[in-house]
Every structure is written in C-alpha cells, then in structure tokens.
Amino acid sequence: MNSLDPRSGDAIPWLSYRSLLLGTLQITLIIFTLVQCVIAPDPENLICVGLVAITSSLVFQYLWHSDSMTSSPLSSLGLLGFTCSSQFLALASQSVDLEAFTENLRAPGLTFSVLAVAHLSAVFTHFVYRNFTPLSGASNFIAEKVYGPLRIHRIPMPITLWALGSIGMLGMFAGGGASGDVGGKLMAGLTFLVWLPFMLPLYQDLTGQRYCNMKTQIPLIAAWAALIVLLAVARNHRGVMFIGPLQLTLVFLIYKCQGKQLVRKRLIKRGILAMAFLIACLPVLSDLMLAMQITREQRDKVSATELVKETAETFFDTARLASAKENMRHSLNLNLYDEVYLSNMMLGRLTETKFHDNMLFFGQGFREEDKVGLIEAQWLKVIALLPQNALDALHIDLDKQTLSYSTGDYYLNRTVGAPLGAFVTGSMWADLYVISGPWMPVVVFWVLIPIFITQDSLTRLRCGQFISPIALGTAYTIFQYGIGGDSISKKIAQITRDNLQNVLVYALVLAVVTFILKLFHREALWAPPPEPGLDKHCSLRTN
C-alpha cells in the first residue's frame, strides 16, 4: 500500500501531518513565550515577545485550519518560512540560551512592530488571493497554459534526476556569477538542479510503482550529499552544507501537509530520534560554520586542498574558536554595524531578524532626501535588470557598475557615512516601512500578490497537487526568501526574472537530456497509465 494512503495500518487516526507540524510549532511557541516572561520580564522584551506570539500564532492557525496548504502549497510554504525566519526561530534560539529575546538588537520595538504589520498584511493578502478567483485562477492559468507544454511538472526518471543533478553540481562549484560575466551567471543559474537527486525517495513514494530500486539509490544519495558537503568546505560555501537535508524536509512537509493524511506511528519514533540527533549536532555544525567563516579570507588565496586542511585545523582549535566568538560579542560595542544576534551560527543562517533590525534602526532616522534617494536607487536597480542591449535600444544611459552596492550599503552610507560596496544585507520590510510609512499594508498587499501567483504557478492542482521539480529544487529559497528579502528591487528581480529564468533553464536542460536519452532508447520522464480526466501533461493520478 502506498505510504501516502491514510488507511495505512499503523496510522494514528486522530493525527494528520498538518496537525503534527503546526500543532508542534504552536505548542513550542507558547513554551518559549512563557520562558521569556520568566527570564526577561522587562516591558520592552515582553511587548516584543507578545507581538511575535500573536502574529506567529495567527500564521500557524491560519495554515492549520484553512485549506491553504492544499490549494496553495508553495505560497503557504513561503508564508510559514517568513514567520520562522523573521521571528520564530530567533525566539526559540534565544529562549533555549536563556537570553532575552531583544538581547543584541538595536531597535527591537520598531522591528517587531513592523514585522507584526507585515505578518497581518501577509495573512490577509494570502486569504484574499486564495478566495478571489481572478487571482488564484492566474496561477492555475500560468501552470496549465504556459508551463504545461514545457513538461516542467512531470516526474523525471531516476537517470534524468542524476543527469540534471550532475549539471547542477557543475554549475554550483565550477561556475559562479559574482564577477558578473555571462558565463558565470549561466553556471550560477544551474545550481538549483544539484538538489534534484534528493527527490528520489519522494518520487518513489508518490508513484506507488516500481519507480526505482531504493536499495541502490540510497547509498548513491548519501555519497552525493557527502560530496556536496566536501566541496562546500573546499569552496568555503557555508550555506550549501545544510540546504540539502532542509530541502528534503521541506519537500516532505509540502506533500504530507497537503491533505488530511494521517501520521504513522513509526514516523513519530523516527522524528524524535532525528530531532535529538539534530539538536546534538547543532553545536558541532555551528563551530564548523565559524571555522569556515574564519578561513573565508583565504578562499581565493590557497588551493581547495589547503583550504580544507586549514578549515579542519581551525575547527579543532577550540581556543581560536573561543577567541572568534568573543571578538564577535565585542563588536556589538565597538562597531557601528554588526550582525551578532544568535549564539548558534547554524540557526543564525536561517534567521533574518538581525538584518531587519539593523536596517530599521538606521532607516528610522532617514530624512526626506534620504527616502527619495532610496526610491531612486531601487528604481535604478530595477531598470538595471534589463540586458545591456535592451538599455541601448531604449536609449537609457545607465552604467551598471555604479550600482555595485547593496541596499544595506545605502542605509549605512546615509546614516554613518560608510562607503558603498560592502554588500551589507538589507531588508525589504525596512524599505517598505521607510518608503510607504502608514501606507505599508496597502503596498505589502500589491507586492505579495504577484509573489503568490508566481510561486503557485509551479503547482498543478488538476494533477493531484503535483509540484514541479523546479519548486522542489528551490524549496529552501521559497521558505527562506519567498516572501521577504534583501530589498524591494531584489524582490522585483525574483518575480520578473529569477523565477522565469529557473523555468526556462530547467525546460531547456530537460529537453537536452531527454534528447540524449532517447538516442539510447531511454525514457526521461515517468509516464503513468493514462486515466480519464487528466491532460497529457499530468504526471500523477488524482486520488
């Protein structure tokens, strides 16, 4: 029997996956809120914790008791990720460390007030989007009429996944794009493909047939994960190491939480063991990421082998790690800008709270000319999204090199006179607050609508809520940055360029791989027996 079938013998009759996930988040939120009330009962901390408790509960309850995770799984994932990355994980980490939630923040009251407005606006916008047919119908139209013929919603065969993953590996570690060259950007655009082999267990579970031999595939997947970690250390790519397992976890949750599928008893046991293992590994992973940060300046100066060796030596040098942690704590008082907040660097990679706080702290003192300058800078960055030949054809005189700075750089430049070009992380919510002021909820509404439409266009509702491999390969990005982001201009770039680029890259590479496999009489896409009511582009049966 398919493990997705709720009638499985060891299923818990009163517990669905959605209830388990959101119920657990709700209970832990209550526990961490009570912990904060005990360890830091000062008014500012209590107000901030209260705002987070109310708005996070709103998101959890909305996702729990509505059908949003069924009808709009990807935008719902983005909404959940926004809550976790902007405030919930920070509350959890600080509570476990028995530190005040507002400790190490510059403007906590303003930060969590703005985030509260953002959460209220996001939930309202998502509700309207799901229930107003012209809006929800837009994503369905794009999925079926535009993306359908490209076959991007079809399940790839195992050999196809490995071919796509190998191309993604080449793009991740042989390319780049930081230098701005066309070749580097092309290679960087392939990187999301590297995660596709991790989808093999899911596809095996979904098809309910002999999709592949998992006894053969599991060792290959483990070796693939180990290779990614090794190359990540060799190239000093800290964030890459944990994205794979997180991607797989998020994909699992996307599918399991779509309906009222019941939790199996053995999953509870495995989940508890996995959580215990993860908690035990967090300090080790945090030290590894710190060691990689310390050796990062050597990335372009030594060979990959030497960098791995130096990273390992730093990791085992407890005195050096302790000194680095102490220096980070001192930077709070010595530097005009810092990113120190959570003690665990692993969790710090998953939270955006400090970035929002930094930008809102600097942005609250903006004069009118600073706000106008911010609008102009964002507009120019949007215009710069056009290719240079398009700018020339439109007779737009714009030197893109003059825009080689982040929005975070702009905030620091206008407030403390810091030079541009450091690429400090910014905050889209700070941009919206500074630019729109009391009109922020209205602006948020119109910013989020196209985001939700483009996200859910990668879902085929008439095919049993099947989700494109593109979305599965970018699940972490949707979770972490799907709603928020570094700036308004980057969010516009994500909507107008990045999402479409992923679709075109995947469709093109898939077409090439399909052609090559046909030369060897191999099928590239899984094809279930046809059933009445499903169009030719569907790849799953409707249950």
XYZ file of N, CA and C in Angstrom, residues 195-402:
624
model
N 20.063 19.727 -6.327
C 19.283 19.120 -5.248
C 18.273 18.100 -5.741
N 18.100 17.959 -7.039
C 17.051 17.096 -7.561
C 17.227 15.616 -7.217
N 18.453 15.057 -7.169
C 18.561 13.647 -6.778
C 17.983 13.331 -5.398
N 17.896 14.335 -4.531
C 17.316 14.101 -3.204
C 15.811 13.841 -3.281
N 15.207 14.072 -4.447
C 13.773 13.849 -4.612
C 13.435 12.392 -4.903
N 14.425 11.547 -5.104
C 14.178 10.147 -5.463
C 13.287 9.411 -4.455
N 13.547 9.503 -3.144
C 12.659 8.800 -2.199
C 11.216 9.302 -2.274
N 11.056 10.608 -2.479
C 9.712 11.165 -2.578
C 8.982 10.631 -3.808
N 9.654 10.642 -4.947
C 9.019 10.168 -6.171
C 8.704 8.674 -6.090
N 9.564 7.920 -5.430
C 9.292 6.505 -5.224
C 8.021 6.333 -4.401
N 7.849 7.194 -3.409
C 6.681 7.135 -2.539
C 5.420 7.579 -3.283
N 5.559 8.605 -4.121
C 4.406 9.171 -4.811
C 3.852 8.266 -5.905
N 4.726 7.617 -6.664
C 4.271 6.854 -7.822
C 3.531 5.591 -7.440
N 3.914 4.997 -6.293
C 3.249 3.778 -5.889
C 3.578 2.601 -6.786
N 4.585 2.740 -7.625
C 5.004 1.669 -8.507
C 6.513 1.469 -8.366
N 7.026 0.609 -9.205
C 8.471 0.361 -9.156
C 9.186 1.465 -9.925
N 9.275 2.604 -9.317
C 9.915 3.767 -9.937
C 11.425 3.555 -10.008
N 11.988 3.040 -8.922
C 13.433 2.765 -8.891
C 13.720 1.787 -7.768
N 14.936 1.307 -7.730
C 15.394 0.415 -6.664
C 16.052 1.254 -5.589
N 15.326 1.531 -4.497
C 15.838 2.428 -3.474
C 17.041 1.843 -2.728
N 17.171 0.532 -2.724
C 18.340 -0.056 -2.072
C 19.618 0.355 -2.798
N 19.501 0.577 -4.103
C 20.650 1.042 -4.880
C 20.795 2.549 -4.785
N 19.679 3.251 -4.748
C 19.701 4.714 -4.797
C 20.131 5.358 -3.472
N 19.752 4.773 -2.345
C 20.066 5.381 -1.044
C 21.568 5.580 -0.840
N 22.425 4.557 -1.106
C 23.880 4.802 -0.974
C 24.376 5.890 -1.918
N 23.801 5.938 -3.120
C 24.206 6.975 -4.072
C 23.815 8.358 -3.571
N 22.636 8.470 -2.984
C 22.193 9.761 -2.440
C 23.077 10.184 -1.282
N 23.434 9.224 -0.410
C 24.320 9.524 0.720
C 25.688 9.991 0.218
N 26.207 9.313 -0.791
C 27.504 9.713 -1.356
C 27.398 11.091 -2.007
N 26.268 11.369 -2.652
C 26.037 12.673 -3.284
C 26.037 13.783 -2.235
N 25.362 13.523 -1.101
C 25.318 14.502 -0.021
C 26.715 14.744 0.553
N 27.473 13.666 0.746
C 28.826 13.798 1.278
C 29.715 14.592 0.320
N 29.543 14.366 -0.978
C 30.329 15.101 -1.974
C 30.010 16.595 -1.932
N 28.732 16.918 -1.790
C 28.331 18.326 -1.716
C 28.947 18.997 -0.493
N 28.906 18.301 0.653
C 29.480 18.864 1.886
C 30.981 19.066 1.728
N 31.664 18.067 1.169
C 33.120 18.161 0.997
C 33.480 19.325 0.073
N 32.776 19.448 -1.037
C 33.064 20.540 -1.958
C 32.672 21.894 -1.367
N 31.630 21.895 -0.524
C 31.240 23.143 0.129
C 32.337 23.637 1.058
N 32.955 22.712 1.799
C 34.077 23.086 2.675
C 35.261 23.537 1.828
N 35.498 22.820 0.715
C 36.639 23.161 -0.140
C 36.473 24.532 -0.782
N 35.237 24.927 -1.079
C 34.983 26.221 -1.689
C 34.524 27.266 -0.669
N 34.422 26.856 0.606
C 34.003 27.731 1.695
C 32.599 28.298 1.451
N 31.717 27.431 1.003
C 30.315 27.790 0.824
C 29.538 27.280 2.034
N 29.411 28.117 3.057
C 28.838 27.661 4.324
C 27.375 27.251 4.205
N 26.592 28.042 3.479
C 25.167 27.776 3.429
C 24.797 26.505 2.693
N 25.681 26.022 1.819
C 25.365 24.874 0.979
C 25.230 23.602 1.807
N 25.965 23.490 2.895
C 26.068 22.226 3.617
C 24.737 21.723 4.158
N 23.898 22.613 4.649
C 22.673 22.159 5.293
C 21.436 22.327 4.409
N 21.595 22.886 3.211
C 20.436 23.109 2.356
C 19.837 21.781 1.896
N 20.680 20.786 1.564
C 20.191 19.505 1.078
C 19.200 18.845 2.019
N 19.596 18.562 3.271
C 18.645 17.955 4.211
C 17.409 18.820 4.451
N 17.616 20.139 4.498
C 16.475 21.032 4.704
C 15.531 20.992 3.509
N 16.103 20.944 2.295
C 15.279 20.849 1.096
C 14.391 19.604 1.162
N 15.001 18.480 1.509
C 14.264 17.223 1.559
C 13.169 17.277 2.621
N 13.482 17.871 3.764
C 12.488 18.014 4.833
C 11.316 18.882 4.391
N 11.624 19.994 3.738
C 10.574 20.900 3.281
C 9.702 20.250 2.218
N 10.326 19.526 1.297
C 9.566 18.829 0.256
C 8.647 17.786 0.890
N 9.163 17.058 1.872
C 8.354 16.076 2.605
C 7.135 16.750 3.228
N 7.359 17.895 3.859
C 6.257 18.608 4.515
C 5.251 19.141 3.504
N 5.751 19.628 2.352
C 4.848 20.151 1.327
C 3.823 19.098 0.934
N 4.292 17.889 0.669
C 3.394 16.840 0.199
C 2.541 16.252 1.317
N 3.147 16.017 2.452
C 2.410 15.376 3.539
C 1.335 16.281 4.129
N 1.548 17.604 4.085
C 0.601 18.528 4.705
C -0.472 19.013 3.743
N -0.479 18.501 2.520
C -1.473 18.965 1.552
C -2.886 18.525 1.897
N -3.040 17.339 2.398
C -4.371 16.839 2.718
C -4.481 16.479 4.180
N -5.346 15.525 4.468
C -5.557 15.078 5.849
C -4.889 13.729 6.063
N -3.724 13.580 5.476
C -3.003 12.321 5.604
C -2.582 12.113 7.057
N -2.744 10.901 7.525
C -2.501 10.595 8.926
C -1.043 10.201 9.164
N -0.571 10.558 10.343
C 0.802 10.256 10.737
C 0.919 8.795 11.123
N 1.985 8.185 10.685
C 2.222 6.793 11.046
C 3.063 6.742 12.316
N 2.806 5.745 13.124
C 3.445 5.664 14.440
C 4.961 5.615 14.349
N 5.465 4.900 13.376
C 6.913 4.775 13.269
C 7.569 6.105 12.899
N 6.794 6.990 12.252
C 7.344 8.303 11.916
C 7.608 9.114 13.180
N 6.729 8.982 14.166
C 6.916 9.701 15.425
C 8.237 9.289 16.068
N 8.500 7.995 16.090
C 9.743 7.498 16.690
C 10.953 8.003 15.913
N 10.867 7.907 14.588
C 11.982 8.367 13.762
C 12.170 9.876 13.894
N 11.065 10.598 13.967
C 11.140 12.056 14.106
C 11.807 12.476 15.405
N 11.468 11.784 16.489
C 12.076 12.101 17.785
C 13.574 11.825 17.751
N 13.960 10.681 17.166
C 15.383 10.348 17.062
C 16.123 11.357 16.184
N 15.496 11.739 15.063
C 16.128 12.699 14.155
C 16.287 14.054 14.825
N 15.264 14.480 15.569
C 15.341 15.771 16.260
C 16.423 15.750 17.338
N 16.505 14.646 18.081
C 17.545 14.526 19.098
C 18.935 14.572 18.472
N 19.093 13.884 17.340
C 20.371 13.890 16.633
C 20.709 15.294 16.141
N 19.714 15.996 15.599
C 19.942 17.342 15.096
C 20.347 18.286 16.216
N 19.655 18.210 17.342
C 19.985 19.081 18.478
C 21.407 18.811 18.962
N 21.781 17.519 18.978
C 23.131 17.167 19.414
C 24.182 17.682 18.435
N 23.820 17.766 17.154
C 24.778 18.189 16.128
C 24.868 19.703 15.963
N 23.885 20.437 16.473
C 23.860 21.880 16.257
C 25.136 22.587 16.732
N 25.636 22.305 17.944
C 26.876 22.974 18.365
C 28.068 22.645 17.455
N 28.141 21.387 17.001
C 29.237 20.988 16.121
C 29.142 21.712 14.788
N 27.944 21.748 14.225
C 27.742 22.434 12.949
C 28.001 23.930 13.080
N 27.628 24.487 14.216
C 27.872 25.910 14.451
C 29.370 26.205 14.469
N 30.144 25.346 15.141
C 31.603 25.527 15.175
C 32.217 25.348 13.790
N 31.681 24.402 13.017
C 32.198 24.195 11.661
C 31.954 25.436 10.801
N 30.769 26.017 10.913
C 30.466 27.213 10.139
C 31.320 28.392 10.592
N 31.623 28.466 11.899
C 32.507 29.519 12.398
C 33.920 29.323 11.858
N 34.375 28.075 11.825
C 35.707 27.787 11.284
C 35.784 28.181 9.812
N 34.723 27.924 9.075
C 34.697 28.300 7.667
C 34.672 29.819 7.511
N 33.998 30.499 8.418
C 33.982 31.964 8.363
C 35.358 32.546 8.640
N 36.063 31.949 9.611
C 37.403 32.430 9.952
C 38.358 32.274 8.771
N 38.243 31.144 8.069
C 39.170 30.868 6.963
C 38.668 31.409 5.623
N 37.560 32.110 5.635
C 36.949 32.555 4.385
C 37.864 33.488 3.582
N 38.633 34.315 4.288
C 39.503 35.264 3.587
C 40.602 34.573 2.799
N 40.817 33.280 3.080
C 41.840 32.528 2.351
C 41.278 31.840 1.105
N 39.971 31.996 0.862
C 39.303 31.237 -0.195
C 39.942 31.442 -1.562
N 40.334 32.661 -1.863
C 40.895 32.963 -3.178
C 42.426 32.982 -3.187
N 43.040 32.587 -2.071
C 44.490 32.673 -1.954
C 45.179 31.313 -1.921
N 44.441 30.282 -1.532
C 45.060 28.956 -1.408
C 44.246 27.953 -2.217
N 44.803 26.771 -2.397
C 44.117 25.722 -3.142
C 42.982 25.138 -2.306
N 42.099 24.385 -2.978
C 40.969 23.782 -2.276
C 41.445 22.821 -1.194
N 42.496 22.049 -1.494
C 43.017 21.101 -0.507
C 43.555 21.824 0.722
N 44.288 22.888 0.497
C 44.831 23.656 1.624
C 43.719 24.317 2.424
N 42.666 24.754 1.740
C 41.560 25.397 2.443
C 40.828 24.403 3.334
N 40.630 23.179 2.827
C 40.007 22.133 3.646
C 40.873 21.833 4.867
N 42.180 21.743 4.660
C 43.095 21.456 5.768
C 43.066 22.570 6.804
N 43.103 23.818 6.353
C 43.093 24.942 7.292
C 41.763 25.035 8.030
N 40.655 24.726 7.321
C 39.346 24.732 7.973
C 39.286 23.669 9.063
N 39.812 22.479 8.776
C 39.817 21.401 9.763
C 40.660 21.777 10.979
N 41.828 22.377 10.742
C 42.687 22.787 11.857
C 42.005 23.842 12.720
N 41.318 24.762 12.070
C 40.601 25.801 12.815
C 39.449 25.199 13.606
N 38.759 24.244 13.007
C 37.625 23.608 13.669
C 38.053 22.921 14.965
N 39.208 22.294 14.954
C 39.680 21.580 16.147
C 40.472 22.490 17.096
N 40.681 23.736 16.722
C 41.390 24.695 17.584
C 40.362 25.418 18.451
N 40.035 24.851 19.592
C 38.979 25.405 20.446
C 39.318 26.803 20.941
N 40.588 27.068 21.164
C 40.982 28.399 21.645
C 40.714 29.459 20.579
N 41.009 29.119 19.343
C 40.783 30.080 18.245
C 39.290 30.336 18.043
N 38.498 29.287 18.152
C 37.050 29.440 18.019
C 36.497 30.293 19.150
N 36.972 30.043 20.370
C 36.502 30.821 21.514
C 36.876 32.291 21.365
N 38.082 32.545 20.855
C 38.521 33.924 20.645
C 37.653 34.623 19.595
N 37.308 33.889 18.523
C 36.464 34.467 17.472
C 35.082 34.807 18.007
N 34.537 33.928 18.856
C 33.223 34.194 19.445
C 33.271 35.416 20.354
N 34.358 35.547 21.103
C 34.500 36.698 21.995
C 34.626 37.988 21.198
N 35.366 37.943 20.113
C 35.505 39.135 19.264
C 34.164 39.536 18.655
N 33.348 38.568 18.308
C 32.025 38.861 17.760
C 31.157 39.550 18.803
N 31.254 39.105 20.050
C 30.467 39.746 21.111
C 30.936 41.175 21.348
N 32.248 41.397 21.272
C 32.779 42.752 21.484
C 32.390 43.689 20.350
N 32.151 43.145 19.160
C 31.807 44.001 18.024
C 30.500 44.737 18.238
N 29.675 44.240 19.147
C 28.421 44.921 19.453
C 28.664 46.327 19.973
N 29.716 46.486 20.756
C 30.008 47.779 21.363
C 31.032 48.591 20.585
N 31.822 47.912 19.749
C 32.919 48.594 19.069
C 32.567 49.052 17.653
N 31.643 48.368 16.990
C 31.347 48.656 15.595
C 30.026 49.399 15.440
N 29.970 50.236 14.411
C 28.719 50.922 14.098
C 27.704 49.969 13.491
N 28.199 48.879 12.910
C 27.317 47.879 12.306
C 27.798 46.490 12.707
N 26.874 45.611 13.042
C 27.230 44.229 13.358
C 26.052 43.333 12.989
N 26.329 42.040 12.872
C 25.294 41.054 12.578
C 25.215 40.006 13.679
N 25.654 40.364 14.882
C 25.668 39.433 16.020
C 24.293 39.400 16.667
N 23.726 38.216 16.777
C 22.443 38.072 17.464
C 22.361 36.720 18.161
N 22.224 35.646 17.406
C 22.087 34.321 17.995
C 23.456 33.702 18.241
N 23.548 32.884 19.286
C 24.830 32.260 19.628
C 25.183 31.130 18.672
N 24.168 30.463 18.125
C 24.405 29.334 17.229
C 24.415 29.824 15.787
N 25.539 29.678 15.107
C 25.670 30.180 13.750
C 24.818 29.392 12.767
N 24.551 28.132 13.076
C 23.708 27.322 12.213
C 22.306 27.913 12.153
N 21.732 28.216 13.327
C 20.414 28.832 13.362
C 20.464 30.260 12.824
N 21.620 30.901 13.018
C 21.774 32.254 12.504
C 21.651 32.321 11.000
N 22.027 31.236 10.299
C 21.901 31.200 8.846
C 20.439 31.115 8.412
N 19.570 30.691 9.322
C 18.159 30.518 8.977
C 17.290 31.680 9.429
N 17.880 32.667 10.077
C 17.078 33.776 10.598
C 17.484 35.091 9.934
N 16.493 35.940 9.728
C 16.696 37.246 9.111
C 16.453 38.379 10.109
N 16.177 38.034 11.349
C 15.750 39.024 12.340
C 16.745 40.163 12.497
N 18.004 39.833 12.614
C 19.026 40.859 12.854
C 19.143 41.814 11.667
N 18.982 41.298 10.448
C 19.079 42.155 9.267
C 17.928 43.159 9.234
N 16.719 42.684 9.577
C 15.582 43.612 9.647
C 15.828 44.676 10.714
N 16.326 44.232 11.852
C 16.577 45.160 12.968
C 17.619 46.208 12.599
N 18.706 45.778 11.964
C 19.755 46.724 11.569
C 19.217 47.810 10.643
N 18.506 47.381 9.594
C 18.042 48.345 8.593
C 16.955 49.265 9.146
N 16.081 48.742 9.986
C 15.050 49.593 10.591
C 15.673 50.582 11.571
N 16.725 50.147 12.253
C 17.428 51.049 13.178
C 18.032 52.224 12.421
N 18.708 51.939 11.319
C 19.313 53.020 10.539
C 18.260 53.801 9.751
N 17.235 53.099 9.269
C 16.237 53.757 8.433
C 15.303 54.681 9.190
N 15.144 54.470 10.504
C 14.207 55.300 11.267
C 14.656 56.761 11.350
N 15.935 57.007 11.090
C 16.432 58.378 11.135
C 16.561 59.028 9.775
N 16.008 58.400 8.743
C 16.127 58.949 7.392
C 15.400 60.292 7.263
N 16.084 61.210 6.589
C 15.445 62.476 6.230
C 14.692 62.287 4.916
N 13.960 63.305 4.501
C 13.158 63.195 3.293
C 14.033 62.937 2.070
N 15.193 63.605 2.008
C 16.078 63.393 0.867
C 16.664 61.983 0.854
N 16.826 61.389 2.052
C 17.305 60.004 2.114
C 16.252 59.043 1.558
N 14.981 59.303 1.878
C 13.898 58.463 1.366
C 13.798 58.577 -0.155
N 13.911 59.799 -0.659
C 13.878 59.999 -2.105
C 15.050 59.285 -2.765
N 16.217 59.372 -2.134
C 17.399 58.686 -2.662
C 17.217 57.173 -2.679
N 16.548 56.640 -1.644
C 16.288 55.197 -1.586
C 15.378 54.779 -2.738
N 14.329 55.565 -2.985
C 13.412 55.256 -4.087
C 14.155 55.289 -5.423
N 14.989 56.302 -5.614
C 15.747 56.416 -6.862
C 16.703 55.238 -7.038
N 17.378 54.863 -5.937
C 18.325 53.744 -6.011
C 17.607 52.444 -6.365
N 16.437 52.216 -5.759
C 15.686 50.995 -6.051
C 15.189 50.987 -7.499
N 14.756 52.153 -7.979
C 14.275 52.252 -9.357
C 15.398 51.964 -10.347
N 16.557 52.509 -10.089
C 17.691 52.272 -10.980
C 18.089 50.800 -10.978
N 18.016 50.150 -9.827
C 18.347 48.726 -9.757
C 17.335 47.881 -10.531
N 16.075 48.326 -10.528
C 15.066 47.621 -11.311
C 15.330 47.800 -12.804
N 15.646 49.025 -13.208
C 15.962 49.289 -14.614
C 17.182 48.467 -15.043
N 18.134 48.323 -14.132
C 19.365 47.588 -14.454
C 19.125 46.097 -14.658
N 17.928 45.607 -14.348
C 17.610 44.202 -14.605
C 17.550 43.923 -16.106
N 17.294 44.956 -16.894
C 17.239 44.787 -18.343
C 18.637 44.495 -18.889
N 18.737 43.653 -19.897
C 20.044 43.410 -20.527
C 20.602 44.704 -21.110
N 21.918 44.759 -21.245
C 22.550 45.986 -21.732
C 22.085 46.343 -23.141
N 21.878 45.338 -23.990
C 21.417 45.655 -25.350
C 20.008 46.239 -25.354
N 19.173 45.821 -24.377
C 17.837 46.410 -24.254
C 17.927 47.858 -23.792
N 18.835 48.134 -22.864
C 19.041 49.513 -22.405
C 19.519 50.391 -23.551
N 20.407 49.849 -24.362
C 20.910 50.623 -25.505
C 19.795 50.896 -26.512
N 18.946 49.885 -26.762
C 17.861 50.058 -27.728
C 16.858 51.102 -27.257
N 16.674 51.189 -25.929
C 15.737 52.161 -25.361
C 16.396 53.507 -25.088
N 17.686 53.619 -25.455
C 18.452 54.853 -25.262
C 18.487 55.271 -23.782
N 18.656 54.262 -22.907
C 18.780 54.518 -21.474
C 20.255 54.499 -21.108
N 20.764 55.630 -20.685
C 22.182 55.750 -20.333
C 22.355 55.370 -18.868
N 22.730 54.119 -18.630
C 22.879 53.626 -17.261
C 24.124 52.764 -17.168
N 25.049 53.175 -16.317
C 26.261 52.406 -16.072
C 25.995 51.468 -14.894
N 25.857 50.187 -15.172
C 25.515 49.233 -14.121
C 26.590 49.129 -13.042
N 27.812 49.488 -13.375
C 28.889 49.422 -12.379
C 28.661 50.398 -11.233
N 27.936 51.484 -11.512
C 27.653 52.448 -10.441
C 26.647 51.913 -9.434
